[in-house]
mmCIF file of C-alpha atoms in Angstrom:
data_model
loop_
_atom_site.group_PDB
_atom_site.id
_atom_site.type_symbol
_atom_site.label_atom_id
_atom_site.label_comp_id
_atom_site.label_asym_id
_atom_site.label_seq_id
_atom_site.Cartn_x
_atom_site.Cartn_y
_atom_site.Cartn_z
ATOM 1 C CA MET A 1 25.278 56.614 3.329
ATOM 2 C CA SER A 2 26.424 56.659 -0.287
ATOM 3 C CA THR A 3 28.545 53.562 0.345
ATOM 4 C CA ALA A 4 25.556 51.695 1.700
ATOM 5 C CA LEU A 5 23.454 52.712 -1.297
ATOM 6 C CA HIS A 6 26.239 51.615 -3.627
ATOM 7 C CA GLU A 7 26.453 48.195 -1.952
ATOM 8 C CA LEU A 8 22.680 47.837 -2.066
ATOM 9 C CA SER A 9 22.578 48.655 -5.744
ATOM 10 C CA ALA A 10 25.448 46.278 -6.429
ATOM 11 C CA THR A 11 23.656 43.371 -4.782
ATOM 12 C CA PRO A 12 22.114 41.222 -7.540
ATOM 13 C CA ALA A 13 18.366 40.935 -7.398
ATOM 14 C CA PRO A 14 16.963 37.426 -7.169
ATOM 15 C CA THR A 15 15.999 35.999 -10.503
ATOM 16 C CA GLY A 16 12.576 34.620 -11.317
ATOM 17 C CA ALA A 17 13.851 31.044 -11.140
ATOM 18 C CA ALA A 18 15.341 31.648 -7.678
ATOM 19 C CA VAL A 19 12.068 33.128 -6.421
ATOM 20 C CA HIS A 20 9.903 30.293 -7.724
ATOM 21 C CA ARG A 21 12.250 27.435 -6.725
ATOM 22 C CA PRO A 22 11.192 27.343 -3.022
ATOM 23 C CA ARG A 23 7.564 27.504 -4.129
ATOM 24 C CA ARG A 24 8.020 24.505 -6.436
ATOM 25 C CA ARG A 25 9.761 22.607 -3.648
ATOM 26 C CA SER A 26 6.883 23.371 -1.316
ATOM 27 C CA ARG A 27 4.348 22.134 -3.867
ATOM 28 C CA ALA A 28 6.353 18.960 -4.475
ATOM 29 C CA ARG A 29 6.570 18.349 -0.762
ATOM 30 C CA ARG A 30 2.821 18.790 -0.328
ATOM 31 C CA ALA A 31 2.196 16.403 -3.220
ATOM 32 C CA CYS A 32 4.496 13.804 -1.641
ATOM 33 C CA ALA A 33 2.781 14.239 1.727
ATOM 34 C CA ALA A 34 -0.646 13.819 0.110
ATOM 35 C CA ALA A 35 0.436 10.668 -1.756
ATOM 36 C CA LEU A 36 1.909 9.201 1.427
ATOM 37 C CA ALA A 37 -1.270 10.043 3.358
ATOM 38 C CA LEU A 38 -3.365 8.244 0.726
ATOM 39 C CA LEU A 39 -1.160 5.156 0.997
ATOM 40 C CA VAL A 40 -1.367 5.186 4.783
ATOM 41 C CA GLY A 41 -5.152 5.562 4.604
ATOM 42 C CA PHE A 42 -5.349 2.690 2.108
ATOM 43 C CA ALA A 43 -3.202 0.533 4.407
ATOM 44 C CA LEU A 44 -5.308 1.344 7.472
ATOM 45 C CA VAL A 45 -8.826 1.239 6.026
ATOM 46 C CA GLY A 46 -8.388 -1.251 3.174
ATOM 47 C CA PRO A 47 -7.809 -4.406 5.262
ATOM 48 C CA LEU A 48 -10.861 -3.557 7.417
ATOM 49 C CA VAL A 49 -13.329 -3.327 4.536
ATOM 50 C CA LEU A 50 -11.903 -5.609 1.843
ATOM 51 C CA GLY A 51 -11.896 -8.922 3.711
ATOM 52 C CA ASP A 52 -9.534 -11.893 3.860
ATOM 53 C CA PRO A 53 -6.498 -11.678 1.513
ATOM 54 C CA ALA A 54 -6.166 -15.493 1.446
ATOM 55 C CA ALA A 55 -9.780 -16.190 0.386
ATOM 56 C CA GLN A 56 -9.725 -18.268 -2.804
ATOM 57 C CA ASP A 57 -12.257 -18.717 -5.563
ATOM 58 C CA LEU A 58 -10.805 -20.840 -8.384
ATOM 59 C CA SER A 59 -13.794 -20.060 -10.581
ATOM 60 C CA ARG A 60 -12.434 -16.500 -10.827
ATOM 61 C CA PHE A 61 -9.010 -17.553 -12.100
ATOM 62 C CA LEU A 62 -7.110 -14.527 -13.491
ATOM 63 C CA GLU A 63 -10.157 -12.341 -13.949
ATOM 64 C CA PRO A 64 -9.307 -8.978 -15.571
ATOM 65 C CA PRO A 65 -9.984 -5.704 -13.727
ATOM 66 C CA SER A 66 -13.670 -4.824 -13.341
ATOM 67 C CA TRP A 67 -15.891 -2.554 -11.255
ATOM 68 C CA GLY A 68 -16.092 -5.236 -8.578
ATOM 69 C CA GLU A 69 -12.344 -5.958 -8.659
ATOM 70 C CA PRO A 70 -10.434 -2.861 -9.849
ATOM 71 C CA LEU A 71 -7.128 -4.780 -9.930
ATOM 72 C CA GLY A 72 -8.513 -8.174 -11.033
ATOM 73 C CA THR A 73 -7.782 -11.520 -9.415
ATOM 74 C CA ASP A 74 -4.700 -13.743 -9.279
ATOM 75 C CA ASP A 75 -4.148 -17.377 -10.224
ATOM 76 C CA TYR A 76 -6.023 -18.582 -7.121
ATOM 77 C CA GLY A 77 -8.959 -16.272 -7.687
ATOM 78 C CA ARG A 78 -7.895 -14.007 -4.833
ATOM 79 C CA SER A 79 -8.608 -10.284 -4.978
ATOM 80 C CA VAL A 80 -5.433 -8.422 -5.928
ATOM 81 C CA LEU A 81 -6.764 -5.213 -4.360
ATOM 82 C CA THR A 82 -7.445 -6.953 -1.041
ATOM 83 C CA ARG A 83 -4.017 -8.555 -0.987
ATOM 84 C CA LEU A 84 -2.412 -5.237 -1.919
ATOM 85 C CA ALA A 85 -4.091 -3.472 1.019
ATOM 86 C CA HIS A 86 -2.848 -6.082 3.491
ATOM 87 C CA ALA A 87 0.623 -6.094 1.937
ATOM 88 C CA THR A 88 0.871 -2.295 2.139
ATOM 89 C CA ARG A 89 -0.147 -2.318 5.797
ATOM 90 C CA LEU A 90 2.386 -5.035 6.585
ATOM 91 C CA SER A 91 5.212 -3.160 4.852
ATOM 92 C CA LEU A 92 4.434 0.165 6.530
ATOM 93 C CA VAL A 93 4.051 -1.310 10.023
ATOM 94 C CA LEU A 94 7.262 -3.286 9.697
ATOM 95 C CA ALA A 95 9.131 -0.255 8.344
ATOM 96 C CA VAL A 96 7.983 1.919 11.265
ATOM 97 C CA LEU A 97 9.028 -0.721 13.801
ATOM 98 C CA CYS A 98 12.421 -1.237 12.163
ATOM 99 C CA VAL A 99 13.152 2.479 11.916
ATOM 100 C CA ALA A 100 12.025 3.151 15.486
ATOM 101 C CA THR A 101 14.183 0.325 16.846
ATOM 102 C CA ALA A 102 17.245 1.294 14.816
ATOM 103 C CA LEU A 103 16.833 4.986 15.690
ATOM 104 C CA VAL A 104 16.539 4.391 19.443
ATOM 105 C CA LEU A 105 19.398 1.876 19.506
ATOM 106 C CA GLY A 106 21.703 3.853 17.236
ATOM 107 C CA ALA A 107 21.018 7.267 18.790
ATOM 108 C CA THR A 108 21.408 5.958 22.345
ATOM 109 C CA THR A 109 24.683 4.169 21.679
ATOM 110 C CA GLY A 110 25.960 7.112 19.608
ATOM 111 C CA VAL A 111 25.360 9.606 22.412
ATOM 112 C CA LEU A 112 26.814 7.167 24.948
ATOM 113 C CA ALA A 113 29.976 6.691 22.893
ATOM 114 C CA ALA A 114 30.459 10.435 22.436
ATOM 115 C CA TRP A 115 29.711 11.233 26.084
ATOM 116 C CA ARG A 116 31.689 8.507 27.847
ATOM 117 C CA GLY A 117 34.562 7.988 25.400
ATOM 118 C CA GLY A 118 37.378 5.640 26.403
ATOM 119 C CA TRP A 119 36.725 1.905 26.307
ATOM 120 C CA VAL A 120 32.971 2.419 25.836
ATOM 121 C CA ASP A 121 33.582 4.355 22.643
ATOM 122 C CA ALA A 122 36.173 1.814 21.477
ATOM 123 C CA VAL A 123 33.839 -1.156 22.002
ATOM 124 C CA LEU A 124 30.861 0.477 20.314
ATOM 125 C CA ARG A 125 32.992 1.629 17.377
ATOM 126 C CA GLY A 126 34.351 -1.899 16.986
ATOM 127 C CA VAL A 127 30.854 -3.384 16.899
ATOM 128 C CA SER A 128 29.704 -0.760 14.395
ATOM 129 C CA GLU A 129 32.681 -1.446 12.125
ATOM 130 C CA ILE A 130 31.712 -5.122 11.994
ATOM 131 C CA PHE A 131 28.257 -4.167 10.705
ATOM 132 C CA VAL A 132 29.760 -1.647 8.269
ATOM 133 C CA ALA A 133 32.017 -4.352 6.839
ATOM 134 C CA LEU A 134 28.991 -6.569 6.125
ATOM 135 C CA PRO A 135 26.532 -5.528 3.403
ATOM 136 C CA ALA A 136 23.219 -4.544 4.945
ATOM 137 C CA LEU A 137 21.210 -6.944 2.780
ATOM 138 C CA LEU A 138 23.538 -9.787 3.762
ATOM 139 C CA VAL A 139 22.807 -9.142 7.437
ATOM 140 C CA VAL A 140 19.073 -9.300 6.744
ATOM 141 C CA LEU A 141 19.457 -12.458 4.662
ATOM 142 C CA LEU A 142 21.506 -14.187 7.358
ATOM 143 C CA VAL A 143 19.006 -13.421 10.107
ATOM 144 C CA ALA A 144 16.027 -14.320 7.907
ATOM 145 C CA ALA A 145 17.658 -17.562 6.770
ATOM 146 C CA LEU A 146 18.296 -18.632 10.379
ATOM 147 C CA ALA A 147 14.566 -18.477 11.129
ATOM 148 C CA SER A 148 12.453 -21.241 9.644
ATOM 149 C CA GLY A 149 9.153 -20.531 7.959
ATOM 150 C CA GLY A 150 9.773 -16.924 7.008
ATOM 151 C CA SER A 151 9.444 -15.475 10.508
ATOM 152 C CA LEU A 152 8.253 -11.872 10.581
ATOM 153 C CA VAL A 153 10.167 -11.307 13.830
ATOM 154 C CA ALA A 154 13.407 -12.497 12.217
ATOM 155 C CA ILE A 155 12.942 -10.109 9.279
ATOM 156 C CA TYR A 156 12.222 -7.253 11.696
ATOM 157 C CA VAL A 157 15.352 -8.007 13.746
ATOM 158 C CA GLY A 158 17.511 -8.357 10.640
ATOM 159 C CA ILE A 159 16.433 -5.049 9.091
ATOM 160 C CA ALA A 160 16.755 -3.185 12.403
ATOM 161 C CA LEU A 161 20.257 -4.578 12.981
ATOM 162 C CA ALA A 162 21.295 -3.606 9.467
ATOM 163 C CA GLN A 163 20.164 0.006 9.999
ATOM 164 C CA TRP A 164 21.191 0.915 13.556
ATOM 165 C CA VAL A 165 24.834 1.497 12.588
ATOM 166 C CA GLU A 166 23.885 4.444 10.345
ATOM 167 C CA TYR A 167 22.266 6.241 13.269
ATOM 168 C CA PHE A 168 25.170 5.358 15.575
ATOM 169 C CA ARG A 169 27.872 6.778 13.325
ATOM 170 C CA VAL A 170 26.009 9.994 12.507
ATOM 171 C CA VAL A 171 24.881 10.647 16.085
ATOM 172 C CA ARG A 172 28.307 9.839 17.560
ATOM 173 C CA ALA A 173 30.047 12.289 15.221
ATOM 174 C CA ARG A 174 27.509 15.075 15.716
ATOM 175 C CA ALA A 175 27.111 14.561 19.456
ATOM 176 C CA GLY A 176 30.877 14.793 19.890
ATOM 177 C CA LEU A 177 30.858 18.267 18.345
ATOM 178 C CA VAL A 178 27.886 19.407 20.416
ATOM 179 C CA LEU A 179 29.260 18.081 23.704
ATOM 180 C CA GLY A 180 32.554 19.870 23.071
ATOM 181 C CA SER A 181 30.923 23.204 22.301
ATOM 182 C CA PRO A 182 31.319 26.254 24.611
ATOM 183 C CA ALA A 183 27.578 26.233 25.370
ATOM 184 C CA VAL A 184 27.714 22.715 26.811
ATOM 185 C CA GLU A 185 30.875 23.540 28.750
ATOM 186 C CA ALA A 186 29.142 26.575 30.233
ATOM 187 C CA ALA A 187 26.140 24.440 31.183
ATOM 188 C CA GLY A 188 28.479 22.049 32.996
ATOM 189 C CA LEU A 189 30.146 24.866 34.893
ATOM 190 C CA LEU A 190 26.734 26.161 35.952
ATOM 191 C CA GLY A 191 25.771 22.676 37.190
ATOM 192 C CA LEU A 192 22.680 22.408 34.963
ATOM 193 C CA GLY A 193 22.993 18.627 34.647
ATOM 194 C CA ARG A 194 22.913 16.112 31.838
ATOM 195 C CA LEU A 195 19.158 16.284 31.312
ATOM 196 C CA HIS A 196 19.465 19.972 30.499
ATOM 197 C CA VAL A 197 22.264 19.273 28.016
ATOM 198 C CA VAL A 198 20.241 16.569 26.293
ATOM 199 C CA ARG A 199 17.027 18.615 26.147
ATOM 200 C CA ARG A 200 18.464 22.003 25.227
ATOM 201 C CA HIS A 201 21.532 21.121 23.161
ATOM 202 C CA LEU A 202 21.633 17.531 21.881
ATOM 203 C CA LEU A 203 18.005 16.969 20.835
ATOM 204 C CA PRO A 204 17.539 20.231 18.883
ATOM 205 C CA ASP A 205 20.803 19.624 17.022
ATOM 206 C CA LEU A 206 20.205 15.935 16.298
ATOM 207 C CA ARG A 207 16.497 16.137 15.376
ATOM 208 C CA PRO A 208 16.962 17.216 11.703
ATOM 209 C CA LEU A 209 19.592 14.523 11.123
ATOM 210 C CA LEU A 210 17.466 11.810 12.706
ATOM 211 C CA THR A 211 14.404 12.880 10.710
ATOM 212 C CA THR A 212 16.297 12.620 7.441
ATOM 213 C CA LEU A 213 17.785 9.244 8.391
ATOM 214 C CA ALA A 214 14.353 7.973 9.418
ATOM 215 C CA SER A 215 12.886 8.922 6.022
ATOM 216 C CA LEU A 216 15.640 7.027 4.261
ATOM 217 C CA GLY A 217 15.254 4.150 6.712
ATOM 218 C CA MET A 218 11.572 3.783 5.867
ATOM 219 C CA VAL A 219 12.414 3.438 2.182
ATOM 220 C CA THR A 220 15.228 0.994 2.924
ATOM 221 C CA SER A 221 13.029 -1.149 5.176
ATOM 222 C CA VAL A 222 10.194 -1.445 2.664
ATOM 223 C CA LEU A 223 12.545 -2.249 -0.208
ATOM 224 C CA ALA A 224 14.527 -4.755 1.895
ATOM 225 C CA MET A 225 11.376 -6.609 2.883
ATOM 226 C CA SER A 226 10.185 -6.650 -0.734
ATOM 227 C CA THR A 227 13.586 -7.903 -1.895
ATOM 228 C CA LEU A 228 13.427 -10.793 0.580
ATOM 229 C CA GLY A 229 9.969 -11.710 -0.658
ATOM 230 C CA PHE A 230 11.129 -11.372 -4.263
ATOM 231 C CA VAL A 231 13.957 -13.916 -3.762
ATOM 232 C CA LYS A 232 11.662 -16.123 -1.611
ATOM 233 C CA VAL A 233 13.725 -15.796 1.562
ATOM 234 C CA GLY A 234 11.225 -13.620 3.416
ATOM 235 C CA LEU A 235 7.606 -14.306 4.243
ATOM 236 C CA GLU A 236 5.929 -17.361 2.777
ATOM 237 C CA PRO A 237 2.594 -17.742 0.959
ATOM 238 C CA PRO A 238 -0.303 -17.234 1.432
ATOM 239 C CA ARG A 239 0.694 -14.090 3.368
ATOM 240 C CA ALA A 240 0.256 -10.942 1.305
ATOM 241 C CA GLU A 241 3.571 -9.095 0.858
ATOM 242 C CA LEU A 242 4.630 -6.707 -1.912
ATOM 243 C CA GLY A 243 7.770 -8.527 -3.062
ATOM 244 C CA LEU A 244 6.049 -11.900 -2.859
ATOM 245 C CA MET A 245 3.125 -10.591 -4.912
ATOM 246 C CA ILE A 246 5.552 -9.465 -7.628
ATOM 247 C CA THR A 247 7.213 -12.889 -7.675
ATOM 248 C CA GLU A 248 3.859 -14.693 -7.860
ATOM 249 C CA SER A 249 2.824 -12.591 -10.855
ATOM 250 C CA PHE A 250 5.843 -13.479 -13.021
ATOM 251 C CA PRO A 251 4.455 -16.710 -14.553
ATOM 252 C CA PHE A 252 1.368 -14.794 -15.720
ATOM 253 C CA TYR A 253 2.816 -11.457 -16.769
ATOM 254 C CA ASP A 254 1.824 -11.984 -20.423
ATOM 255 C CA VAL A 255 -1.808 -12.947 -19.747
ATOM 256 C CA ALA A 256 -2.474 -11.085 -16.467
ATOM 257 C CA PRO A 257 -0.250 -7.976 -16.280
ATOM 258 C CA TRP A 258 -2.610 -6.393 -13.742
ATOM 259 C CA MET A 259 -1.199 -8.669 -11.026
ATOM 260 C CA VAL A 260 2.130 -6.840 -10.953
ATOM 261 C CA LEU A 261 0.914 -3.272 -11.453
ATOM 262 C CA GLY A 262 -0.446 -2.878 -7.928
ATOM 263 C CA PRO A 263 2.610 -3.870 -5.836
ATOM 264 C CA VAL A 264 5.048 -2.129 -8.178
ATOM 265 C CA GLY A 265 2.933 1.032 -8.088
ATOM 266 C CA VAL A 266 2.777 1.017 -4.279
ATOM 267 C CA LEU A 267 6.543 0.581 -4.002
ATOM 268 C CA PHE A 268 7.141 3.388 -6.491
ATOM 269 C CA VAL A 269 4.747 5.860 -4.847
ATOM 270 C CA LEU A 270 5.988 5.029 -1.353
ATOM 271 C CA THR A 271 9.633 5.473 -2.330
ATOM 272 C CA VAL A 272 9.100 8.730 -4.210
ATOM 273 C CA SER A 273 6.904 10.164 -1.437
ATOM 274 C CA LEU A 274 9.361 9.453 1.368
ATOM 275 C CA LEU A 275 12.327 10.712 -0.619
ATOM 276 C CA GLY A 276 10.373 13.820 -1.600
ATOM 277 C CA LEU A 277 9.613 14.584 2.034
ATOM 278 C CA ARG A 278 13.258 14.129 2.898
ATOM 279 C CA ASP A 279 14.330 16.502 0.116
ATOM 280 C CA GLY A 280 11.853 19.046 1.389
ATOM 281 C CA GLU A 281 13.338 18.838 4.886
ATOM 282 C CA ASP A 282 16.861 19.223 3.581
ATOM 283 C CA ALA A 283 15.911 22.180 1.445
ATOM 284 C CA ALA A 284 14.269 23.886 4.342
#
């Protein structure tokens, strides 16, 4: 009894900073979730109520921000706010499609390689090493350059192909450990089947890793698409896209700085929000 009391008294009490740190992380995570929800709402509702992003009115050339146009107009008299709403929706939809495709492809091939082994594992590892040897942006540029006219499908395929290898390598390594665990061996001896192993052992273990990778993949997809538009390899005008909007604003940055504030602000908030949610998951 005295020994237990001595050990309890010797245990250092948590400091004030240690107590408040999880609370600050929780607040930061809620703030990131709220900012992301506002962006998603803007992307969903904005294009429905703001009209055509390609509508031109040359009489409104480079109008400054006003009550009617909070972000002003561009060099063709187009509403910057309207174009920003359509560009945000395009970036988010493309990012979700790219991440979903890369996650399904990478997780499926990763589990298959870990489960089957042998020549299947060797072939899939060889293919993944080819993609690892090539810079991800180069893969996207090659696929986008092969498609004429800035094809949205080509950009989607390029970004998904550049990302699937991350899921494959992580899932293959983790699934190998899970499939070799005593619990999975016991399930095999009991004849519970592969579906039981996937549902009760693989999915619960892989879910946190896949969630974190998906958060990073969303950021990567949005930034990759914006980079392609910035270097004029991605989508072509008059389509509204964040990177393309930044490029179009460069000749007028000294007389119409409001043109660049919107797309840069959306990219910044989207990146910080997704990374903040990922940090919150890791901390938990």
